[in-house]
Short mmCIF file of C-alpha atoms in Angstrom, two decimals:
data_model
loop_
_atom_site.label_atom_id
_atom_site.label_comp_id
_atom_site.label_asym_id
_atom_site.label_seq_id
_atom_site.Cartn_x
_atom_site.Cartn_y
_atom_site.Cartn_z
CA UNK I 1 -4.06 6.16 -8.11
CA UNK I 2 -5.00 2.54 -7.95
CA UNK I 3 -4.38 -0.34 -5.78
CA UNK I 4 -3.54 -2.95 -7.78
CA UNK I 5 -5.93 -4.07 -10.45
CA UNK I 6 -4.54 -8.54 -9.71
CA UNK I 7 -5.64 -8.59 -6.13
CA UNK I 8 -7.83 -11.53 -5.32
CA UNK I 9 -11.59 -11.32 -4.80
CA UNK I 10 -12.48 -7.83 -6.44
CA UNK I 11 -12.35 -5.70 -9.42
CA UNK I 12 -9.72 -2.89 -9.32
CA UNK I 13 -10.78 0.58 -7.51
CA UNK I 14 -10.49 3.98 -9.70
CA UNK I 15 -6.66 4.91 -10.73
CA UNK I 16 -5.79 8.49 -11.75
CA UNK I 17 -6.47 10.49 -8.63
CA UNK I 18 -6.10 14.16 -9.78
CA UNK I 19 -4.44 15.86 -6.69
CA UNK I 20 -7.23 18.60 -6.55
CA UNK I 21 -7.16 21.30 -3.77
CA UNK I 22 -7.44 20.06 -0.59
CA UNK I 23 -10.23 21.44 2.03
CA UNK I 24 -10.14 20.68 6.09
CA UNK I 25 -13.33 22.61 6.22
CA UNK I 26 -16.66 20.03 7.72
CA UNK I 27 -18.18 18.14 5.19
CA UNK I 28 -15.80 18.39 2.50
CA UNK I 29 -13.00 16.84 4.20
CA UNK I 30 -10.52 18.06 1.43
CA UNK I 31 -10.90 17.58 -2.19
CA UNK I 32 -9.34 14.03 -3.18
CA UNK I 33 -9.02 13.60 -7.13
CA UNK I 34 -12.04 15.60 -8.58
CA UNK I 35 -15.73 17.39 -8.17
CA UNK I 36 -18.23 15.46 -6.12
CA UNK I 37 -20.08 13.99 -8.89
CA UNK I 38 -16.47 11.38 -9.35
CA UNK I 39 -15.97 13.87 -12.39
CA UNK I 40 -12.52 13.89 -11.58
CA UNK I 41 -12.01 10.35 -13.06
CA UNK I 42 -11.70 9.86 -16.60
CA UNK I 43 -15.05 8.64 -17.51
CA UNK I 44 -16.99 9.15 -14.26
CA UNK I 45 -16.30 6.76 -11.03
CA UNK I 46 -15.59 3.40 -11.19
CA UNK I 47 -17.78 0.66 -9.64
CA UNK I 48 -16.88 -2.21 -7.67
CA UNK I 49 -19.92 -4.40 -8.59
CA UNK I 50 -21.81 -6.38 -5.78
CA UNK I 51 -22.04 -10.23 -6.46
CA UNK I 52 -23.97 -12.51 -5.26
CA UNK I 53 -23.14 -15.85 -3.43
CA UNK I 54 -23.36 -19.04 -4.79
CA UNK I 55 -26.50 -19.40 -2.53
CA UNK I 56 -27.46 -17.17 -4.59
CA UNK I 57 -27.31 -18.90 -7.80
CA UNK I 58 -29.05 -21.60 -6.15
CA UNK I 59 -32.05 -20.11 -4.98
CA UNK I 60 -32.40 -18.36 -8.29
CA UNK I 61 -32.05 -21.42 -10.13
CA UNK I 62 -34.67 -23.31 -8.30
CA UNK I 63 -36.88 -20.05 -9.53
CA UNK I 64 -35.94 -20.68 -12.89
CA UNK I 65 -34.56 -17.29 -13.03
CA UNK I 66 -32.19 -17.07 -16.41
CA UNK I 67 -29.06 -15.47 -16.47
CA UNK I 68 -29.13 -14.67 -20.07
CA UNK I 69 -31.80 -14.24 -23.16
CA UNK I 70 -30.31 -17.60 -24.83
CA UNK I 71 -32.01 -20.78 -23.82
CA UNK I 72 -30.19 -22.63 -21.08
CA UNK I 73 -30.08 -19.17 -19.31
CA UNK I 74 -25.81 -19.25 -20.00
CA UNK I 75 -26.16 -15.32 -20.68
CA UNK I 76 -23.97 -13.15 -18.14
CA UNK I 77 -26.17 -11.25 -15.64
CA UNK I 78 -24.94 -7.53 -15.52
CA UNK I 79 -23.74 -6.48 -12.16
CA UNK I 80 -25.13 -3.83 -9.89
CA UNK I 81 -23.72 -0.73 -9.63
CA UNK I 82 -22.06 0.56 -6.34
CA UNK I 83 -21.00 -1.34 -3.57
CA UNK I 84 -23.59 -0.76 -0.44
CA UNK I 85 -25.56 -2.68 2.04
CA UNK I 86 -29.28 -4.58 1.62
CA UNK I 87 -29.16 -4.07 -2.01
CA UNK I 88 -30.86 -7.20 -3.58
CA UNK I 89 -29.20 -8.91 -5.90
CA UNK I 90 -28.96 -10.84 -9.28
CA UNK I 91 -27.33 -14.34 -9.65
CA UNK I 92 -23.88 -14.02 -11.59
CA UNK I 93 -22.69 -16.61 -14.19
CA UNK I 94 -21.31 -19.37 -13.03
CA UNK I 95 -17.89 -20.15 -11.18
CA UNK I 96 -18.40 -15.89 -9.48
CA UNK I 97 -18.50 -15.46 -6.00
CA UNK I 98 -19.36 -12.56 -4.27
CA UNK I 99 -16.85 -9.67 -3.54
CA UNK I 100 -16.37 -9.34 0.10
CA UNK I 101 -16.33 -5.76 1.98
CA UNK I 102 -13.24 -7.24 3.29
CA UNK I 103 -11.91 -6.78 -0.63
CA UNK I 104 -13.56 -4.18 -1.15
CA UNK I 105 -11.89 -2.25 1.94
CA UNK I 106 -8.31 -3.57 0.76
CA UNK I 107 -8.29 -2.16 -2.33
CA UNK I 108 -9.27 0.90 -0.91
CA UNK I 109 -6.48 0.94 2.00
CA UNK I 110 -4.51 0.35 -0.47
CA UNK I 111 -5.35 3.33 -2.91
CA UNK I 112 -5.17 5.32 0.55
CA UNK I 113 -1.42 4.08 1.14
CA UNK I 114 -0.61 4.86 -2.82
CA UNK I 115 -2.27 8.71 -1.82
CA UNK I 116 -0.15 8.96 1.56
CA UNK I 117 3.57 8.38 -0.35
CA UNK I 118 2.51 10.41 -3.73
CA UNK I 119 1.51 13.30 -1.07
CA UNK I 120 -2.08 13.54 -2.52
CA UNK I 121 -3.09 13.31 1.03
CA UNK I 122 -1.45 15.85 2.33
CA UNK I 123 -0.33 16.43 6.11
CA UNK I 124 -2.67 18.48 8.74
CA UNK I 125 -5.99 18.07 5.66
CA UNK I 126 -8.84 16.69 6.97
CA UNK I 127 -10.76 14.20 4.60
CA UNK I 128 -14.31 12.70 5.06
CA UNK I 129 -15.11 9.10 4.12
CA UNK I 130 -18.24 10.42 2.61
CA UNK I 131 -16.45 12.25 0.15
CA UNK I 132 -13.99 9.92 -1.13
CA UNK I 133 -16.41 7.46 -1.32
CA UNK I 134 -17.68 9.23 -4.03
CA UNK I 135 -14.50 9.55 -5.99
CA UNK I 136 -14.16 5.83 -5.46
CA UNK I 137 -17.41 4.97 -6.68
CA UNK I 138 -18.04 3.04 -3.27
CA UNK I 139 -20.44 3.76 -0.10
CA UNK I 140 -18.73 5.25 2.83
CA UNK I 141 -18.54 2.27 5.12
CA UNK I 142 -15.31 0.65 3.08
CA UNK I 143 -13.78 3.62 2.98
CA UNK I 144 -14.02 4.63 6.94
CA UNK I 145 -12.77 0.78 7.38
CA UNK I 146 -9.87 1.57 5.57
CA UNK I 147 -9.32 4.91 7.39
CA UNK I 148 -9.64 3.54 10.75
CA UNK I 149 -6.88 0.91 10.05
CA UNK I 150 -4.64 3.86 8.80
CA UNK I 151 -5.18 5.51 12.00
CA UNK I 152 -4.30 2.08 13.52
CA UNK I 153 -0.65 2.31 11.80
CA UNK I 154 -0.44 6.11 12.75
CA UNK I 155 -1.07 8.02 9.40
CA UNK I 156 -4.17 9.30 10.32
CA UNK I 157 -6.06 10.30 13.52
CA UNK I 158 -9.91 10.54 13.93
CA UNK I 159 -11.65 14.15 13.99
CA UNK I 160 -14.99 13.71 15.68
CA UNK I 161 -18.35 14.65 13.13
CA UNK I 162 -15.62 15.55 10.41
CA UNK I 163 -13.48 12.46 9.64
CA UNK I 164 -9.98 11.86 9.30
CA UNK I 165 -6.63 14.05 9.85
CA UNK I 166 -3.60 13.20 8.01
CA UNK I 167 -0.55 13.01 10.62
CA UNK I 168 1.99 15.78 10.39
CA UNK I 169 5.47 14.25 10.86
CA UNK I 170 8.88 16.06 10.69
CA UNK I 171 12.26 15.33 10.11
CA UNK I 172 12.90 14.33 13.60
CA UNK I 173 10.54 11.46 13.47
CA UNK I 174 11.87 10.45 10.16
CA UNK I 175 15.07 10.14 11.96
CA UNK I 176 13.77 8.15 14.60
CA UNK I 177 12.20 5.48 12.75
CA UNK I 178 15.31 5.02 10.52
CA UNK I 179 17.53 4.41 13.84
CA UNK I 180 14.49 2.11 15.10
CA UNK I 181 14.85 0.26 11.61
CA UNK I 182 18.98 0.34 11.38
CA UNK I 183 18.73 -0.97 15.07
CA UNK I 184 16.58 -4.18 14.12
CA UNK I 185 17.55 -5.00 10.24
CA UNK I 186 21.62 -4.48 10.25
CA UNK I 187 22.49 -7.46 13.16
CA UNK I 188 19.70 -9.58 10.79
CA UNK I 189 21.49 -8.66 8.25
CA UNK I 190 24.82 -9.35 8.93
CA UNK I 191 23.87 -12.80 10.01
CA UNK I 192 21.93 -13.24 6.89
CA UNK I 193 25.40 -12.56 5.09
CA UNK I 194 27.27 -15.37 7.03
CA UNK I 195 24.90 -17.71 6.59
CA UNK I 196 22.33 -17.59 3.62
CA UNK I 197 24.03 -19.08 0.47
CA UNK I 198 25.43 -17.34 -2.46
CA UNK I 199 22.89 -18.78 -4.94
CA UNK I 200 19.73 -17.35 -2.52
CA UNK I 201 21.10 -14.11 -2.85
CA UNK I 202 20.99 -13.97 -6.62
CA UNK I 203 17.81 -15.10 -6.57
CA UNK I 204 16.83 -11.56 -5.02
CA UNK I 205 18.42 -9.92 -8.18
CA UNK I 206 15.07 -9.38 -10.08
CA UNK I 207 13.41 -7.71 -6.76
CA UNK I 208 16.63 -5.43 -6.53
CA UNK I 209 16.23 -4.39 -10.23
CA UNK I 210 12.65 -3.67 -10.10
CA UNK I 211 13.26 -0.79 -7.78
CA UNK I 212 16.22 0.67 -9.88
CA UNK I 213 12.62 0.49 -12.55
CA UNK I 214 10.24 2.01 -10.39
CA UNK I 215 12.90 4.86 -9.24
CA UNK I 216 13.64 5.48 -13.09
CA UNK I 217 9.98 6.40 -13.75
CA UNK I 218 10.17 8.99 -11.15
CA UNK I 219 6.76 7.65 -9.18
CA UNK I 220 7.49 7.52 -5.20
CA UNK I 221 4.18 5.38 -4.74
CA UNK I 222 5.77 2.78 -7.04
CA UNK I 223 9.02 3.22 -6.02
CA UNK I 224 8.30 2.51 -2.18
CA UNK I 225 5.95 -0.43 -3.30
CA UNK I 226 9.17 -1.67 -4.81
CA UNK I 227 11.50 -1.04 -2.16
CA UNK I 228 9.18 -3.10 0.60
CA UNK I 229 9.53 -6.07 -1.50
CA UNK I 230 12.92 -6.13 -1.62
CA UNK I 231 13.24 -5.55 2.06
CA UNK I 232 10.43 -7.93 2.69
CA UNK I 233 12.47 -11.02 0.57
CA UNK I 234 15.72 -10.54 2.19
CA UNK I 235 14.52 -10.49 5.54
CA UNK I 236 12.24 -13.56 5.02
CA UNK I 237 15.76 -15.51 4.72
CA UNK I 238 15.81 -14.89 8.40
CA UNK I 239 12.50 -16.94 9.19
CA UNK I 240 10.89 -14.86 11.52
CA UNK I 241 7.34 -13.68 10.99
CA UNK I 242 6.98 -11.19 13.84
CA UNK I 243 10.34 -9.68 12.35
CA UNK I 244 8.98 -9.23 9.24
CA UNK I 245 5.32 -7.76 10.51
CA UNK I 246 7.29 -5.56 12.76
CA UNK I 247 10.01 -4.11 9.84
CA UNK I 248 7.09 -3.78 7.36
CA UNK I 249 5.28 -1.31 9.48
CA UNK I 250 8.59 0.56 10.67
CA UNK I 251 9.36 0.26 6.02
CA UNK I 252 6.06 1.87 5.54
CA UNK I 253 5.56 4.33 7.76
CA UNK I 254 9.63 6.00 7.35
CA UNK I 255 7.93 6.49 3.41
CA UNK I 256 5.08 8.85 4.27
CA UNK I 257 6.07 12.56 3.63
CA UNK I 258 6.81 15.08 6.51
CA UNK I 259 5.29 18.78 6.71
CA UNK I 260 8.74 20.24 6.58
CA UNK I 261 10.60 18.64 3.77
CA UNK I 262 9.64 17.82 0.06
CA UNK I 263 6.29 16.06 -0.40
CA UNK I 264 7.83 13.31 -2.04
CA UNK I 265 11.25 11.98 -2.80
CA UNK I 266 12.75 12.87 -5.85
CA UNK I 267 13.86 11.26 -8.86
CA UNK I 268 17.77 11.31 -8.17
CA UNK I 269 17.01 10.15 -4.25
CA UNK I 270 14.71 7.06 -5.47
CA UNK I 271 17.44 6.21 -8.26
CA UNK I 272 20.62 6.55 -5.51
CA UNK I 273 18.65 4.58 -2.78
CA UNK I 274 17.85 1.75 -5.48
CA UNK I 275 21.75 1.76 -6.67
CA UNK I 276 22.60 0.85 -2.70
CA UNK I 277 20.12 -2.63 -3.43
CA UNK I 278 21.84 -3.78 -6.38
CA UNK I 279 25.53 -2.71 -4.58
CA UNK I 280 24.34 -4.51 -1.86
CA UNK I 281 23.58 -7.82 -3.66
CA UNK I 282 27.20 -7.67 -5.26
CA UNK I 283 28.80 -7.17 -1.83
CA UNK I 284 26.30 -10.20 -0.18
CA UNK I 285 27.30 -12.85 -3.25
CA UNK I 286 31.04 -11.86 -2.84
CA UNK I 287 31.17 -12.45 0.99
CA UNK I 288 32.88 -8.78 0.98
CA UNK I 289 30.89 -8.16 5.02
CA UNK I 290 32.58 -5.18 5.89
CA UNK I 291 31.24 -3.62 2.39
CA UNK I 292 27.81 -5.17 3.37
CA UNK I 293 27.76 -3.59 6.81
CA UNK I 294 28.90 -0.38 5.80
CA UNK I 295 26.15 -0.42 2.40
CA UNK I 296 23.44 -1.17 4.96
CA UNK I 297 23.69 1.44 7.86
CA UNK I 298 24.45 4.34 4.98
CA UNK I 299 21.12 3.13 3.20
CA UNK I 300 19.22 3.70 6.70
CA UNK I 301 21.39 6.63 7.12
CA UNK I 302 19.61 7.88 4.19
CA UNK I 303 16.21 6.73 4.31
#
């Protein structure tokens, strides 16, 4: 489990979280992908490398302090190891600027939000931001950031001197939130289809066929990834940001898994639920609005 090795400002955070056996018990805060050492990563933990500010470079450089062993000092300087706080550090090559905590934190939320779909963080464990730091490779600090937003959104809530329960939802709340979300998006969405041009909605095609893709492969955590996007694009044609901040969060939190139901959605449900995107496209370039209504409330009939 990764969060996505192209976001800006940071190296990626360590994929390939091995689902081992979770503990609620103090201190161990549930096992999250491998022994405490980070052997649970191919290769050991991965390190998101500290760099230093172009200030940095500048004060080195009136030192005379080389980056390299060639004349000129053009050498790379190798990066320190894990990310934590008062560590000194060396100036990097040119044209680097220093990854933020702020980075460093978003990569990890998003790992965390990857974990919550897949159901490697599973409902009612407990799970201490000491302890997946480890598995990350980072201190604890980016980590408990990451939690406390989580806990923010509702898919975690804080367990004094232990750290941080994963909610336990059922089917009734899953119901809820997909009346919430039908409530909102299908009057948006009907007005979407009487207004927005033919030619816009093709453009959406390649979004809608990237999540018949990601439901192929059989990987929920790609498949809702996927599935935002598309929702995301078609209700941007609507122009409203507080709609969109507002559906995004209602999206996200309708894919986290519930205590009494499968831990994740299977193949055949991701592949059907894509199938209504593409359907839905057809109906939305044809003008056919009775199909398009009656597409959209089954989808959040089914979500």
């Amino acid at each position: 489990m990764t969060p996505s090795a192209d976001k800006p400002g940071g190296g990626p955070v360590t994929q390939g979280v091995q689902g081992a056996e979770a503990s609620g018990g103090s201190g161990s805060g549930g096992s999250f992908g491998g022994s405490a050492g980070g052997g649970g990563y191919p290769g050991g933990a991965v390190r998101v490398p500290v760099q230093p500010s172009a200030v940095d470079v500048d004060r080195a450089a009136a030192r005379g302090v080389s980056g390299g062993a060639g004349a000129g000092g053009g050498g790379a300087v190798a990066a320190r190891g894990e990310h934590t706080h008062g560590e000194p550090s060396a100036p990097p090559p040119a044209g680097r600027s220093r990854v933020q905590r702020s980075s460093v934190r978003g990569q990890i939320l998003d790992a965390l939000r990857t974990a919550l779909v897949s159901g490697e963080l599973r409902p009612g464990e407990v799970y201490s931001a000491p302890v997946l730091g480890e598995r990350f490779g980072v201190s604890a600090t980016p980590v408990r950031e990451a939690m406390q937003q989580l806990a923010l959104e509702g898919a975690v809530e804080v367990v004094p001197n232990r750290g941080f329960r994963v909610v336990v939802r059922g089917a009734r709340e899953l119901a809820e939130l997909a009346e919430v979300r039908a409530l909102l998006e299908v009057p948006v969405m009907m007005r979407l289809a009487r207004t927005v041009p033919v030619e816009r909605w093709a453009e959406l095609r390649p979004l809608a066929e990237a999540t018949v893709r990601a439901a192929s492969s059989g990987c929920a955590a790609s498949y809702a990834e996927a599935d935002r996007a598309f929702h995301r694009a078609v209700l941007s044609l609507a122009g409203n940001g507080q709609l969109l901040h507002v559906a995004e969060d209602l999206h996200r939190r309708s894919q986290w898994p519930v205590l009494d139901g499968p831990t994740t959605r299977g193949r055949a449900d991701l592949v059907a639920d894509a199938a209504q995107h593409t359907a839905l496209l057809d109906a939305l370039i044809a003008r056919e609005l009775d199909v398009v209504e009656s597409l959209v409330r089954e989808h959040f009939a089914g979500a």
